[in-house]
PDB file of C-alpha atoms in Angstrom:
ATOM      1  CA  UNK A   1     -18.671 -21.280  -3.464  1.00  0.00           C
ATOM      2  CA  UNK A   2     -18.781 -19.788  -7.785  1.00  0.00           C
ATOM      3  CA  UNK A   3     -17.182 -16.673  -6.331  1.00  0.00           C
ATOM      4  CA  UNK A   4     -14.697 -18.503  -4.913  1.00  0.00           C
ATOM      5  CA  UNK A   5     -13.614 -19.998  -7.864  1.00  0.00           C
ATOM      6  CA  UNK A   6     -14.099 -17.366 -10.350  1.00  0.00           C
ATOM      7  CA  UNK A   7     -11.303 -15.750  -7.666  1.00  0.00           C
ATOM      8  CA  UNK A   8      -8.821 -18.935  -6.633  1.00  0.00           C
ATOM      9  CA  UNK A   9      -7.063 -18.181  -9.572  1.00  0.00           C
ATOM     10  CA  UNK A  10      -5.230 -14.351  -9.361  1.00  0.00           C
ATOM     11  CA  UNK A  11      -4.977 -15.611  -5.674  1.00  0.00           C
ATOM     12  CA  UNK A  12      -3.194 -18.250  -5.697  1.00  0.00           C
ATOM     13  CA  UNK A  13      -1.319 -16.184  -7.699  1.00  0.00           C
ATOM     14  CA  UNK A  14      -0.709 -13.957  -5.491  1.00  0.00           C
ATOM     15  CA  UNK A  15       0.172 -16.477  -3.221  1.00  0.00           C
ATOM     16  CA  UNK A  16       3.252 -18.132  -4.629  1.00  0.00           C
ATOM     17  CA  UNK A  17       4.787 -15.072  -5.749  1.00  0.00           C
ATOM     18  CA  UNK A  18       4.855 -13.173  -2.052  1.00  0.00           C
ATOM     19  CA  UNK A  19       5.764 -16.618  -1.371  1.00  0.00           C
ATOM     20  CA  UNK A  20       8.520 -17.583  -3.260  1.00  0.00           C
ATOM     21  CA  UNK A  21       9.604 -13.991  -4.426  1.00  0.00           C
ATOM     22  CA  UNK A  22      12.400 -11.771  -2.749  1.00  0.00           C
ATOM     23  CA  UNK A  23      10.062  -8.848  -2.310  1.00  0.00           C
ATOM     24  CA  UNK A  24       8.161  -6.873   0.562  1.00  0.00           C
ATOM     25  CA  UNK A  25       4.435  -8.309   0.709  1.00  0.00           C
ATOM     26  CA  UNK A  26       2.334  -4.632   0.138  1.00  0.00           C
ATOM     27  CA  UNK A  27      -0.310  -3.896   2.402  1.00  0.00           C
ATOM     28  CA  UNK A  28      -3.493  -6.102   2.366  1.00  0.00           C
ATOM     29  CA  UNK A  29      -5.835  -4.063   0.002  1.00  0.00           C
ATOM     30  CA  UNK A  30      -2.946  -3.239  -2.312  1.00  0.00           C
ATOM     31  CA  UNK A  31      -2.794  -6.975  -2.985  1.00  0.00           C
ATOM     32  CA  UNK A  32      -6.090  -8.255  -3.532  1.00  0.00           C
ATOM     33  CA  UNK A  33      -6.404  -5.548  -5.997  1.00  0.00           C
ATOM     34  CA  UNK A  34      -3.086  -7.195  -7.775  1.00  0.00           C
ATOM     35  CA  UNK A  35      -5.172 -10.840  -7.141  1.00  0.00           C
ATOM     36  CA  UNK A  36      -8.158  -8.961  -8.697  1.00  0.00           C
ATOM     37  CA  UNK A  37      -6.153  -7.904 -11.572  1.00  0.00           C
ATOM     38  CA  UNK A  38      -4.187 -11.049 -12.261  1.00  0.00           C
ATOM     39  CA  UNK A  39      -7.666 -13.173 -11.847  1.00  0.00           C
ATOM     40  CA  UNK A  40      -8.789 -10.727 -15.217  1.00  0.00           C
ATOM     41  CA  UNK A  41      -5.870 -11.450 -17.652  1.00  0.00           C
ATOM     42  CA  UNK A  42      -6.211 -15.491 -16.446  1.00  0.00           C
ATOM     43  CA  UNK A  43      -9.877 -15.182 -17.582  1.00  0.00           C
ATOM     44  CA  UNK A  44      -9.040 -14.104 -20.422  1.00  0.00           C
ATOM     45  CA  UNK A  45      -6.366 -16.519 -21.094  1.00  0.00           C
ATOM     46  CA  UNK A  46      -8.740 -19.469 -19.818  1.00  0.00           C
ATOM     47  CA  UNK A  47     -11.067 -17.526 -22.452  1.00  0.00           C
ATOM     48  CA  UNK A  48      -8.391 -17.536 -25.410  1.00  0.00           C
ATOM     49  CA  UNK A  49      -7.617 -21.203 -24.718  1.00  0.00           C
ATOM     50  CA  UNK A  50     -11.192 -22.415 -24.497  1.00  0.00           C
ATOM     51  CA  UNK A  51     -11.695 -21.251 -28.737  1.00  0.00           C
ATOM     52  CA  UNK A  52      -7.929 -22.763 -29.681  1.00  0.00           C
ATOM     53  CA  UNK A  53      -9.414 -25.885 -27.605  1.00  0.00           C
ATOM     54  CA  UNK A  54     -12.831 -25.699 -29.907  1.00  0.00           C
ATOM     55  CA  UNK A  55     -10.698 -24.714 -33.149  1.00  0.00           C
ATOM     56  CA  UNK A  56      -7.973 -27.888 -32.615  1.00  0.00           C
ATOM     57  CA  UNK A  57     -11.018 -29.532 -31.610  1.00  0.00           C
ATOM     58  CA  UNK A  58     -11.991 -29.772 -35.423  1.00  0.00           C
ATOM     59  CA  UNK A  59      -8.851 -31.893 -36.463  1.00  0.00           C
ATOM     60  CA  UNK A  60      -7.734 -33.587 -32.970  1.00  0.00           C
ATOM     61  CA  UNK A  61      -9.478 -34.166 -29.972  1.00  0.00           C
ATOM     62  CA  UNK A  62      -7.371 -34.483 -26.739  1.00  0.00           C
ATOM     63  CA  UNK A  63     -12.083 -34.783 -24.225  1.00  0.00           C
ATOM     64  CA  UNK A  64     -14.291 -32.585 -24.302  1.00  0.00           C
ATOM     65  CA  UNK A  65     -14.448 -28.828 -22.649  1.00  0.00           C
ATOM     66  CA  UNK A  66     -15.656 -28.316 -19.385  1.00  0.00           C
ATOM     67  CA  UNK A  67     -16.690 -26.090 -17.206  1.00  0.00           C
ATOM     68  CA  UNK A  68     -14.628 -28.098 -14.195  1.00  0.00           C
ATOM     69  CA  UNK A  69     -11.597 -28.006 -17.332  1.00  0.00           C
ATOM     70  CA  UNK A  70     -11.592 -24.468 -17.401  1.00  0.00           C
ATOM     71  CA  UNK A  71     -11.473 -24.379 -14.115  1.00  0.00           C
ATOM     72  CA  UNK A  72      -8.865 -26.385 -13.280  1.00  0.00           C
ATOM     73  CA  UNK A  73      -6.628 -24.543 -16.702  1.00  0.00           C
ATOM     74  CA  UNK A  74      -7.350 -21.337 -14.529  1.00  0.00           C
ATOM     75  CA  UNK A  75      -6.051 -23.056 -10.839  1.00  0.00           C
ATOM     76  CA  UNK A  76      -2.512 -24.154 -13.460  1.00  0.00           C
ATOM     77  CA  UNK A  77      -2.143 -20.686 -14.920  1.00  0.00           C
ATOM     78  CA  UNK A  78      -3.067 -18.383 -11.202  1.00  0.00           C
ATOM     79  CA  UNK A  79       0.090 -21.000  -9.891  1.00  0.00           C
ATOM     80  CA  UNK A  80       2.477 -20.939 -13.424  1.00  0.00           C
ATOM     81  CA  UNK A  81       1.662 -16.529 -12.969  1.00  0.00           C
ATOM     82  CA  UNK A  82       2.164 -16.514  -9.552  1.00  0.00           C
ATOM     83  CA  UNK A  83       5.825 -18.917 -10.237  1.00  0.00           C
ATOM     84  CA  UNK A  84       6.801 -16.655 -13.844  1.00  0.00           C
ATOM     85  CA  UNK A  85       6.224 -13.302 -11.278  1.00  0.00           C
ATOM     86  CA  UNK A  86       8.149 -14.142  -8.191  1.00  0.00           C
ATOM     87  CA  UNK A  87      10.819 -15.461 -10.924  1.00  0.00           C
ATOM     88  CA  UNK A  88      10.733 -12.108 -13.148  1.00  0.00           C
ATOM     89  CA  UNK A  89      10.634 -10.178  -9.943  1.00  0.00           C
ATOM     90  CA  UNK A  90      14.102 -12.523  -8.139  1.00  0.00           C
ATOM     91  CA  UNK A  91      16.245 -12.237 -11.402  1.00  0.00           C
ATOM     92  CA  UNK A  92      15.104  -8.643 -11.278  1.00  0.00           C
ATOM     93  CA  UNK A  93      13.515  -8.632 -15.360  1.00  0.00           C
ATOM     94  CA  UNK A  94      11.435  -6.664 -15.748  1.00  0.00           C
ATOM     95  CA  UNK A  95      13.057  -3.750 -13.839  1.00  0.00           C
ATOM     96  CA  UNK A  96      16.380  -4.215 -16.143  1.00  0.00           C
ATOM     97  CA  UNK A  97      14.526  -3.431 -18.885  1.00  0.00           C
ATOM     98  CA  UNK A  98      12.685  -0.341 -16.951  1.00  0.00           C
ATOM     99  CA  UNK A  99      16.755   0.241 -16.744  1.00  0.00           C
ATOM    100  CA  UNK A 100      17.982  -0.094 -19.931  1.00  0.00           C
ATOM    101  CA  UNK A 101      15.097   2.149 -21.231  1.00  0.00           C
ATOM    102  CA  UNK A 102      15.444   4.969 -18.920  1.00  0.00           C
ATOM    103  CA  UNK A 103      12.837   4.644 -17.354  1.00  0.00           C
ATOM    104  CA  UNK A 104      13.726   3.888 -13.634  1.00  0.00           C
ATOM    105  CA  UNK A 105      16.854   3.131 -11.270  1.00  0.00           C
ATOM    106  CA  UNK A 106      15.237   0.840  -9.056  1.00  0.00           C
ATOM    107  CA  UNK A 107      16.095  -2.377  -8.942  1.00  0.00           C
ATOM    108  CA  UNK A 108      12.587  -5.352  -8.129  1.00  0.00           C
ATOM    109  CA  UNK A 109      14.270  -5.983  -4.241  1.00  0.00           C
ATOM    110  CA  UNK A 110      15.733  -3.250  -2.224  1.00  0.00           C
ATOM    111  CA  UNK A 111      18.861  -1.633  -2.610  1.00  0.00           C
ATOM    112  CA  UNK A 112      20.721  -4.088   0.085  1.00  0.00           C
ATOM    113  CA  UNK A 113      19.903  -7.950  -1.633  1.00  0.00           C
ATOM    114  CA  UNK A 114      20.353  -6.143  -4.857  1.00  0.00           C
ATOM    115  CA  UNK A 115      23.539  -5.800  -4.422  1.00  0.00           C
ATOM    116  CA  UNK A 116      24.325  -8.992  -2.899  1.00  0.00           C
ATOM    117  CA  UNK A 117      22.842 -10.115  -6.280  1.00  0.00           C
ATOM    118  CA  UNK A 118      24.813  -8.703  -8.446  1.00  0.00           C
ATOM    119  CA  UNK A 119      28.580  -9.102  -6.389  1.00  0.00           C
ATOM    120  CA  UNK A 120      27.289 -13.206  -5.367  1.00  0.00           C
ATOM    121  CA  UNK A 121      30.870 -14.100  -6.505  1.00  0.00           C
ATOM    122  CA  UNK A 122      32.960 -12.057  -4.795  1.00  0.00           C
ATOM    123  CA  UNK A 123      33.932 -12.760  -1.321  1.00  0.00           C
ATOM    124  CA  UNK A 124      33.499  -9.776   0.762  1.00  0.00           C
ATOM    125  CA  UNK A 125      35.078  -8.289   4.798  1.00  0.00           C
ATOM    126  CA  UNK A 126      32.151  -7.929   6.951  1.00  0.00           C
ATOM    127  CA  UNK A 127      32.526  -5.317   9.540  1.00  0.00           C
ATOM    128  CA  UNK A 128      31.118  -5.616  12.685  1.00  0.00           C
ATOM    129  CA  UNK A 129      29.745  -3.717  15.085  1.00  0.00           C
ATOM    130  CA  UNK A 130      32.250  -4.466  17.613  1.00  0.00           C
ATOM    131  CA  UNK A 131      35.307  -3.671  15.025  1.00  0.00           C
ATOM    132  CA  UNK A 132      36.102  -7.300  14.107  1.00  0.00           C
ATOM    133  CA  UNK A 133      35.947  -8.466  11.050  1.00  0.00           C
ATOM    134  CA  UNK A 134      35.588 -11.544   9.031  1.00  0.00           C
ATOM    135  CA  UNK A 135      36.802 -12.595   5.020  1.00  0.00           C
ATOM    136  CA  UNK A 136      34.332 -14.710   3.824  1.00  0.00           C
ATOM    137  CA  UNK A 137      31.231 -15.165   0.434  1.00  0.00           C
ATOM    138  CA  UNK A 138      27.404 -14.366   1.960  1.00  0.00           C
ATOM    139  CA  UNK A 139      25.811 -17.788   0.901  1.00  0.00           C
ATOM    140  CA  UNK A 140      22.867 -15.744   2.144  1.00  0.00           C
ATOM    141  CA  UNK A 141      21.647 -11.895   2.455  1.00  0.00           C
ATOM    142  CA  UNK A 142      18.762 -10.956   5.204  1.00  0.00           C
ATOM    143  CA  UNK A 143      15.185  -8.931   3.511  1.00  0.00           C
ATOM    144  CA  UNK A 144      15.661  -7.422   7.050  1.00  0.00           C
ATOM    145  CA  UNK A 145      18.905  -6.022   8.216  1.00  0.00           C
ATOM    146  CA  UNK A 146      16.409  -5.469  11.430  1.00  0.00           C
ATOM    147  CA  UNK A 147      15.049  -9.064  12.209  1.00  0.00           C
ATOM    148  CA  UNK A 148      17.323 -11.275   9.659  1.00  0.00           C
ATOM    149  CA  UNK A 149      20.976 -12.667   9.196  1.00  0.00           C
ATOM    150  CA  UNK A 150      24.043 -13.587   7.400  1.00  0.00           C
ATOM    151  CA  UNK A 151      25.336 -16.949   6.504  1.00  0.00           C
ATOM    152  CA  UNK A 152      28.956 -16.884   5.708  1.00  0.00           C
ATOM    153  CA  UNK A 153      31.246 -18.995   3.626  1.00  0.00           C
ATOM    154  CA  UNK A 154      34.547 -20.031   4.030  1.00  0.00           C
ATOM    155  CA  UNK A 155      35.426 -18.018   7.061  1.00  0.00           C
ATOM    156  CA  UNK A 156      38.605 -16.201   8.043  1.00  0.00           C
ATOM    157  CA  UNK A 157      38.706 -13.820  10.747  1.00  0.00           C
ATOM    158  CA  UNK A 158      40.586 -10.664   9.935  1.00  0.00           C
ATOM    159  CA  UNK A 159      43.438  -9.494  12.396  1.00  0.00           C
ATOM    160  CA  UNK A 160      45.229  -6.738  11.072  1.00  0.00           C
ATOM    161  CA  UNK A 161      46.660  -7.345   7.499  1.00  0.00           C
ATOM    162  CA  UNK A 162      46.047 -11.459   8.235  1.00  0.00           C
ATOM    163  CA  UNK A 163      43.275 -13.456   7.477  1.00  0.00           C
ATOM    164  CA  UNK A 164      43.456 -16.313  10.221  1.00  0.00           C
ATOM    165  CA  UNK A 165      41.456 -18.914   8.651  1.00  0.00           C
ATOM    166  CA  UNK A 166      38.341 -20.897  10.628  1.00  0.00           C
ATOM    167  CA  UNK A 167      39.445 -24.175   9.787  1.00  0.00           C
ATOM    168  CA  UNK A 168      36.824 -25.857  11.914  1.00  0.00           C
ATOM    169  CA  UNK A 169      34.123 -23.913  10.978  1.00  0.00           C
ATOM    170  CA  UNK A 170      31.762 -24.553   7.834  1.00  0.00           C
ATOM    171  CA  UNK A 171      29.694 -21.093   7.677  1.00  0.00           C
ATOM    172  CA  UNK A 172      28.997 -18.683  10.642  1.00  0.00           C
ATOM    173  CA  UNK A 173      25.523 -17.340  10.856  1.00  0.00           C
ATOM    174  CA  UNK A 174      25.450 -13.365  12.166  1.00  0.00           C
ATOM    175  CA  UNK A 175      23.418 -11.540  12.607  1.00  0.00           C
ATOM    176  CA  UNK A 176      21.662  -8.377  10.483  1.00  0.00           C
ATOM    177  CA  UNK A 177      21.683  -5.471  13.919  1.00  0.00           C
ATOM    178  CA  UNK A 178      26.077  -6.269  13.977  1.00  0.00           C
ATOM    179  CA  UNK A 179      26.457  -5.592  10.502  1.00  0.00           C
ATOM    180  CA  UNK A 180      27.979  -2.330   9.994  1.00  0.00           C
ATOM    181  CA  UNK A 181      29.078  -2.892   6.130  1.00  0.00           C
ATOM    182  CA  UNK A 182      30.335  -4.939   3.226  1.00  0.00           C
ATOM    183  CA  UNK A 183      32.817  -5.098   1.347  1.00  0.00           C
ATOM    184  CA  UNK A 184      32.781  -6.421  -1.364  1.00  0.00           C
ATOM    185  CA  UNK A 185      36.768  -7.744  -2.581  1.00  0.00           C
ATOM    186  CA  UNK A 186      37.943  -8.206  -6.122  1.00  0.00           C
TER     187      UNK A 186
END
């Protein structure tokens, strides 16, 4: 049981990361390695926090540091690390900095998701595989085009050059496989 308690913060961090982040899951072995690395980093942070707590305890005491408090801090840090990593991935923070430094041209999500997030305030025209076109705003974008869906709000069907509103419809859900391309409007 002690080994599980030692490893839990890193695995919790990775669990939270892959629950919340819009990134593809790597193979199982790679996720285990990531969890082990995060576990080591969290253990170092807990050790530093313990030293800081003993130092601050000379001036003000919140209680006694115990093995249980160290484990609790580690679990809290694990969950917080997962949330922080998901935020960094979902907001393209690390790759944005790397692009500014000209280290990469990649984004943290797939190209289509990254472009959608960057252009999400713009209206779009969805070109369907059967030739029809729909104008609206993308509220949800498929992570996987083969199994995901587009959620289009404020829908208008385009016939010729005319935009015909779907007045009784709030939004449409369109299979990713039914979309040929997406046109972003100014």
